[in-house]
Amino acid sequence: MLRVLHIVTDMRRGGLETMIMNYYRNIDRSCIQFDFLEHRQGKTDYDYEIEEMGGKIYRLPVLNPFSLKYRRLLGKFFEEHPEYKIIHVHQDCMSSLILKIAKKYGIAVRIAHSHSNNQDKNLKYLVKMYYKSKISKYATDLFACSKEAGEWMFGNAKFNILNNAINVQKYEYSIEMRKKVRDSLGIEKNVLVIGHIGRFSPPKNHLYLLDIFKKISDKKEAKLLLVGDGNLRSEIESKISNLNLNSRVILTGVRNDVSELLQAMDVFVLPSKYEGLGIVAIEAQSAGLPCVISDKVSAECKKTRLIYQLSLSEEPEVWAKKIIELSKMKRKSYCAEIRDSGYDLKDNARELMKFYLQKPI
């Protein structure tokens, strides 16, 4: 059996992590197994399922490019685990540090995977850009979730696009499921529900989303469904309170029933500051939801006529007007369009397996 080591921050329930799990569930685990090297201590959302499916989980300290101890521990790990001939690294710009050490220890196949098309320009930006420039030097293969993400991370180097594929049928619109989920959340039939799914972190732009929703709630009886959690939760809760939206915003926390929660929504909004592709936009389209996304989200996620892009430079009022307008669209299934666009998980999982198995190791 071929064991592929995926190197991640951790396996909490985020977009990147969900993508990996989607593939993991759909590969033939009698011939390929996924194992995980995480950079956090303590169990996270997907760890139990990984172990149930036969995957191994290893842990290192937080990735620190200035830490000699981290480099020694990573080198020691590769030295003690010569069974891994393929590593698949999901560590963004910092992947080159891991790839360089993996090359030193003779790992034959070293994959770098880009999931983003930008970075926050903070104090760490220059360091990240330095390490980003070294990725192609140490990787044997390059993957990206979209053309934009690949070009941003790898420049002119040749890369493969691995679609953030989903189990399309799972998201098909259901009137019955819509009623069931709304009832469970205490949302009445005719209330307008705006939805967002994503980690509570700066790139997802929740604070701007709250400004948009405030404009909507001033005009209509509406609810905002925020699915996820993260470091910005307290800041988001403070803004909800300051805008007097406590009774209108539902914080679900991290959920494993995203396909069902999408049924309860009327419009999906993704005002991200940057986004490699936006797998949630693919999921939302499969559920037949009109989607308003920012101009910083890759247009490659537009697989149906349900996607509408607006600039983040626009006032929240402009976004609110478009969202209310789209909420009047008649809901129907778009699963066939998503499948035809190449985002069916089973087809993509077969291609990924073929890639791994054909590598000379």
Coordinates of C-alpha atoms in Angstrom, one line a residue:
M1 CA 0.0 0.0 0.0
L2 CA 1.2 3.5 -0.9
R3 CA 1.1 5.9 2.1
V4 CA 1.0 9.7 1.2
L5 CA 1.9 12.1 3.9
H6 CA -0.2 15.3 3.9
I7 CA 1.5 18.2 5.8
V8 CA -0.9 20.7 7.2
T9 CA -1.3 23.2 10.0
D10 CA -4.0 21.1 11.6
M11 CA -7.2 19.3 10.5
R12 CA -9.9 21.7 11.8
R13 CA -13.1 22.0 9.7
G14 CA -11.9 24.6 7.2
G15 CA -12.0 24.8 3.4
L16 CA -8.6 23.4 2.7
E17 CA -9.0 20.6 5.3
T18 CA -12.5 19.7 4.0
M19 CA -11.1 19.4 0.5
I20 CA -8.4 17.0 1.6
M21 CA -11.0 15.0 3.6
N22 CA -13.3 14.9 0.6
Y23 CA -10.6 13.2 -1.5
Y24 CA -9.5 11.0 1.4
R25 CA -13.0 9.6 1.7
N26 CA -13.2 8.8 -2.0
I27 CA -9.8 7.3 -2.8
D28 CA -9.4 3.5 -2.8
R29 CA -7.9 3.1 0.6
S30 CA -6.9 -0.5 -0.2
C31 CA -4.1 0.8 -2.4
I32 CA -3.5 4.4 -1.1
Q33 CA -3.7 5.7 2.4
F34 CA -3.4 9.3 3.6
D35 CA -1.4 10.1 6.8
F36 CA -1.1 13.6 8.3
L37 CA 1.7 15.7 9.9
E38 CA 0.0 18.5 11.8
H39 CA 1.6 21.6 13.4
R40 CA -0.6 21.9 16.4
Q41 CA -1.0 19.9 19.6
G42 CA -4.3 18.3 20.6
K43 CA -7.0 16.8 18.5
T44 CA -9.0 18.9 16.0
D45 CA -12.2 18.3 14.1
Y46 CA -11.2 15.7 11.5
D47 CA -8.6 13.7 13.6
Y48 CA -11.1 11.1 14.8
E49 CA -12.4 10.3 11.3
I50 CA -8.8 10.1 9.9
E51 CA -7.9 7.5 12.5
E52 CA -11.2 5.6 11.9
M53 CA -10.2 5.4 8.2
G54 CA -6.7 4.0 9.0
G55 CA -4.7 7.2 8.8
K56 CA -1.8 8.0 11.1
I57 CA -1.4 11.5 12.7
Y58 CA 1.9 12.9 13.7
R59 CA 2.6 16.3 15.4
L60 CA 5.2 18.9 15.3
P61 CA 5.4 22.4 17.0
V62 CA 4.2 25.4 15.1
L63 CA 6.1 26.0 11.9
N64 CA 8.7 28.7 12.7
P65 CA 11.3 29.4 9.9
F66 CA 13.7 31.0 12.4
S67 CA 13.6 28.0 14.8
L68 CA 16.6 25.6 14.5
K69 CA 14.7 23.3 16.9
Y70 CA 11.8 23.0 14.4
R71 CA 14.2 22.2 11.5
R72 CA 15.9 19.5 13.6
L73 CA 12.6 18.0 14.6
L74 CA 11.3 17.9 11.0
G75 CA 14.6 16.4 9.8
K76 CA 14.4 13.8 12.6
F77 CA 10.8 13.0 11.5
F78 CA 11.8 12.3 7.9
E79 CA 14.8 10.3 9.1
E80 CA 12.6 8.1 11.3
H81 CA 9.9 7.6 8.6
P82 CA 11.6 6.5 5.4
E83 CA 8.4 4.9 4.4
Y84 CA 7.1 8.2 3.0
K85 CA 8.1 8.5 -0.6
I86 CA 5.4 11.1 -1.4
I87 CA 4.7 14.2 0.7
H88 CA 1.8 16.6 -0.2
V89 CA 2.5 20.0 1.5
H90 CA -0.4 22.4 2.3
Q91 CA 1.7 25.1 4.2
D92 CA 1.2 28.0 1.9
C93 CA 4.3 30.2 1.3
M94 CA 6.2 28.4 4.0
S95 CA 6.0 25.1 2.1
S96 CA 9.5 25.6 0.7
L97 CA 11.1 25.2 4.2
I98 CA 9.5 21.7 4.5
L99 CA 10.3 20.8 0.9
K100 CA 13.9 21.7 1.3
I101 CA 14.4 19.5 4.3
A102 CA 12.4 16.7 2.7
K103 CA 14.7 16.8 -0.3
K104 CA 17.7 16.6 2.0
Y105 CA 16.3 13.4 3.4
G106 CA 15.6 11.8 0.1
I107 CA 11.8 12.2 -0.2
A108 CA 11.3 11.3 -3.9
V109 CA 8.0 13.1 -4.6
R110 CA 7.5 16.6 -3.0
I111 CA 4.2 18.3 -3.8
A112 CA 3.5 21.9 -3.0
H113 CA -0.2 22.9 -3.1
S114 CA -1.5 26.5 -3.4
H115 CA -4.9 27.2 -1.9
S116 CA -4.7 31.0 -2.0
N117 CA -4.2 33.8 -4.4
N118 CA -2.9 36.5 -2.0
Q119 CA -1.6 37.2 1.5
D120 CA -2.3 39.8 4.2
K121 CA 0.4 42.4 4.0
N122 CA 1.5 42.4 7.6
L123 CA 4.9 42.1 9.4
K124 CA 5.3 38.5 8.2
Y125 CA 4.6 39.3 4.5
L126 CA 8.3 39.8 3.4
V127 CA 9.3 36.6 5.1
K128 CA 6.5 34.7 3.4
M129 CA 7.4 36.2 0.0
Y130 CA 11.0 35.0 0.4
Y131 CA 9.9 31.5 1.1
K132 CA 7.3 31.5 -1.6
S133 CA 10.1 32.3 -4.1
K134 CA 11.9 29.1 -3.2
I135 CA 9.0 26.6 -3.6
S136 CA 9.6 25.7 -7.2
K137 CA 13.3 25.0 -6.4
Y138 CA 12.5 22.3 -3.9
A139 CA 9.2 20.8 -5.1
T140 CA 9.0 18.1 -7.7
D141 CA 5.3 18.8 -8.5
L142 CA 3.1 21.8 -8.1
F143 CA -0.7 21.8 -7.4
A144 CA -3.2 24.7 -7.2
C145 CA -6.9 24.9 -6.5
S146 CA -7.3 27.4 -9.4
K147 CA -5.3 29.1 -12.2
E148 CA -5.1 32.3 -10.2
A149 CA -3.8 30.5 -7.1
G150 CA -1.2 28.7 -9.1
E151 CA 0.1 31.8 -10.9
W152 CA 0.3 33.7 -7.6
M153 CA 2.2 31.0 -5.7
F154 CA 4.4 29.5 -8.5
G155 CA 4.7 32.3 -11.1
N156 CA 5.6 30.9 -14.5
A157 CA 6.4 27.4 -13.3
K158 CA 4.2 24.6 -14.6
F159 CA 1.5 23.5 -12.2
N160 CA -1.5 21.1 -12.1
I161 CA -5.0 22.2 -11.1
L162 CA -6.7 20.0 -8.6
N163 CA -10.3 21.0 -8.4
N164 CA -11.8 21.5 -4.9
A165 CA -14.3 18.9 -5.9
I166 CA -17.4 17.9 -3.9
N167 CA -20.0 15.2 -3.7
V168 CA -22.4 17.1 -5.9
Q169 CA -25.5 15.1 -5.2
K170 CA -25.2 15.7 -1.5
Y171 CA -25.9 19.4 -2.0
E172 CA -29.0 19.1 -4.2
Y173 CA -31.7 21.5 -3.2
S174 CA -34.5 20.0 -1.1
I175 CA -37.6 21.8 0.0
E176 CA -38.1 19.3 2.8
M177 CA -34.6 19.7 4.1
R178 CA -34.9 23.5 3.9
K179 CA -38.0 23.4 6.2
K180 CA -36.4 20.9 8.6
V181 CA -33.2 23.1 9.0
R182 CA -35.1 26.3 9.3
D183 CA -37.4 24.8 12.0
S184 CA -34.3 23.6 13.9
L185 CA -32.9 27.1 13.8
G186 CA -36.1 28.8 14.7
I187 CA -36.4 30.6 11.4
E188 CA -39.8 31.3 10.0
K189 CA -40.7 30.4 6.5
N190 CA -40.8 33.9 4.9
V191 CA -37.7 35.3 6.7
L192 CA -34.8 36.2 4.3
V193 CA -31.7 34.2 5.3
I194 CA -28.2 35.4 4.3
G195 CA -25.5 32.8 4.7
H196 CA -21.8 32.7 5.1
I197 CA -19.5 29.7 5.8
G198 CA -15.9 30.3 6.8
R199 CA -13.3 30.5 9.5
F200 CA -13.5 33.6 11.6
S201 CA -10.3 35.2 10.4
P202 CA -9.4 38.5 8.6
P203 CA -9.3 37.2 5.0
K204 CA -13.0 36.2 5.3
N205 CA -14.0 39.8 6.0
H206 CA -16.8 39.1 8.5
L207 CA -16.9 42.7 9.7
Y208 CA -17.7 44.1 6.3
L209 CA -20.3 41.4 5.9
L210 CA -21.9 42.6 9.1
D211 CA -22.1 46.2 7.7
I212 CA -23.8 44.7 4.6
F213 CA -26.3 42.8 6.7
K214 CA -27.1 45.8 8.8
K215 CA -28.3 47.6 5.6
I216 CA -30.4 44.5 4.7
S217 CA -31.9 44.2 8.1
D218 CA -32.9 47.9 8.0
K219 CA -35.0 47.1 5.0
K220 CA -36.3 43.6 5.5
E221 CA -37.0 40.9 8.1
A222 CA -33.8 38.9 7.8
K223 CA -31.4 36.6 9.5
L224 CA -27.6 36.2 9.0
L225 CA -26.3 32.6 9.4
L226 CA -22.6 32.6 10.2
V227 CA -21.2 29.0 10.1
G228 CA -17.7 28.6 11.5
D229 CA -15.5 29.8 14.3
G230 CA -12.0 31.3 14.9
N231 CA -9.8 33.9 16.5
L232 CA -12.0 36.8 15.5
R233 CA -15.1 35.5 17.2
S234 CA -15.1 38.0 20.1
E235 CA -14.5 40.9 17.7
I236 CA -17.4 39.7 15.5
E237 CA -19.7 39.3 18.5
S238 CA -18.8 42.8 19.7
K239 CA -19.7 44.3 16.3
I240 CA -23.0 42.3 16.2
S241 CA -23.9 43.8 19.6
N242 CA -22.8 47.4 18.6
L243 CA -25.0 47.1 15.5
N244 CA -28.0 45.9 17.6
L245 CA -28.1 42.7 15.5
N246 CA -28.0 40.1 18.4
S247 CA -31.5 38.8 17.6
R248 CA -30.8 38.6 13.9
V249 CA -27.4 36.9 13.6
I250 CA -27.1 33.2 14.3
L251 CA -23.6 31.9 15.1
T252 CA -23.8 28.1 14.5
G253 CA -20.1 27.4 15.4
V254 CA -18.3 24.7 13.4
R255 CA -20.7 22.3 11.8
N256 CA -20.5 19.0 9.9
D257 CA -23.8 19.5 8.1
V258 CA -22.9 22.3 5.7
S259 CA -24.8 20.7 2.9
E260 CA -28.0 20.9 5.0
L261 CA -27.4 24.4 6.3
L262 CA -27.1 25.7 2.8
Q263 CA -30.7 24.6 2.1
A264 CA -32.0 27.1 4.8
M265 CA -30.3 30.1 3.1
D266 CA -31.7 32.4 0.4
V267 CA -28.4 34.1 -0.7
F268 CA -24.8 33.1 0.0
V269 CA -22.3 35.9 0.5
L270 CA -18.5 35.7 0.3
P271 CA -16.9 39.1 0.7
S272 CA -13.3 37.7 1.1
K273 CA -10.3 39.9 0.9
Y274 CA -8.6 37.0 -1.0
E275 CA -9.5 33.4 -1.8
G276 CA -7.8 30.7 -3.8
L277 CA -11.1 29.5 -5.3
G278 CA -13.7 29.4 -2.6
I279 CA -15.0 25.8 -2.3
V280 CA -18.0 27.1 -0.4
A281 CA -19.1 28.9 -3.5
I282 CA -19.1 25.6 -5.5
E283 CA -21.1 24.0 -2.7
A284 CA -23.5 26.9 -2.6
Q285 CA -24.1 26.8 -6.4
S286 CA -24.8 23.0 -6.1
A287 CA -27.4 23.9 -3.6
G288 CA -29.0 26.3 -6.1
L289 CA -28.1 29.4 -4.1
P290 CA -27.5 32.8 -5.7
C291 CA -24.0 33.9 -4.5
V292 CA -22.6 37.4 -4.1
I293 CA -18.8 37.2 -4.0
S294 CA -16.1 39.8 -3.9
D295 CA -13.8 40.7 -6.8
K296 CA -11.0 39.2 -4.8
V297 CA -12.4 35.7 -5.0
S298 CA -11.2 33.8 -8.1
A299 CA -13.8 34.1 -10.9
E300 CA -12.9 30.5 -11.7
C301 CA -15.5 29.5 -9.1
K302 CA -18.3 30.8 -11.4
K303 CA -19.7 27.5 -12.7
T304 CA -23.3 28.7 -13.1
R305 CA -25.3 31.9 -13.6
L306 CA -25.7 32.0 -9.8
I307 CA -22.4 33.9 -9.2
Y308 CA -22.4 37.7 -9.0
Q309 CA -19.1 39.6 -8.2
L310 CA -19.0 43.0 -6.6
S311 CA -16.0 45.1 -5.6
L312 CA -15.0 45.5 -2.0
S313 CA -14.6 49.2 -2.7
E314 CA -18.4 49.4 -3.1
E315 CA -20.4 50.7 -0.1
P316 CA -22.3 48.0 1.9
E317 CA -25.5 49.5 0.6
V318 CA -24.6 48.4 -3.0
W319 CA -24.1 44.8 -1.8
A320 CA -27.3 44.9 0.2
K321 CA -29.3 46.0 -2.8
K322 CA -27.9 43.2 -5.0
I323 CA -28.5 40.6 -2.3
I324 CA -32.1 41.6 -1.8
E325 CA -32.6 41.6 -5.6
L326 CA -31.1 38.0 -5.9
S327 CA -33.2 36.7 -3.0
K328 CA -36.2 36.8 -5.3
M329 CA -34.7 34.2 -7.7
K330 CA -36.6 30.9 -8.0
R331 CA -34.6 28.1 -6.4
K332 CA -33.7 25.0 -8.4
S333 CA -31.0 22.3 -8.6
Y334 CA -27.7 23.1 -10.4
C335 CA -26.0 19.8 -9.6
A336 CA -25.8 18.8 -13.3
E337 CA -24.0 22.1 -14.2
I338 CA -21.5 21.6 -11.3
R339 CA -20.8 18.0 -12.3
D340 CA -20.4 18.9 -16.0
S341 CA -17.9 21.7 -15.0
G342 CA -15.5 19.1 -13.7
Y343 CA -16.2 19.3 -9.9
D344 CA -17.6 15.9 -9.3
L345 CA -15.5 14.3 -6.5
K346 CA -15.4 10.7 -7.7
D347 CA -14.0 11.7 -11.1
N348 CA -11.3 13.9 -9.5
A349 CA -10.4 11.4 -6.8
R350 CA -9.6 8.8 -9.6
E351 CA -7.3 11.3 -11.3
L352 CA -5.5 12.1 -8.0
M353 CA -5.0 8.4 -7.3
K354 CA -3.7 7.9 -10.8
F355 CA -1.2 10.8 -10.3
Y356 CA 0.1 9.3 -7.0
L357 CA 0.4 5.7 -8.3
Q358 CA 2.2 6.7 -11.5
K359 CA 5.0 8.6 -9.7
P360 CA 8.4 6.9 -9.8
I361 CA 9.4 6.2 -6.2

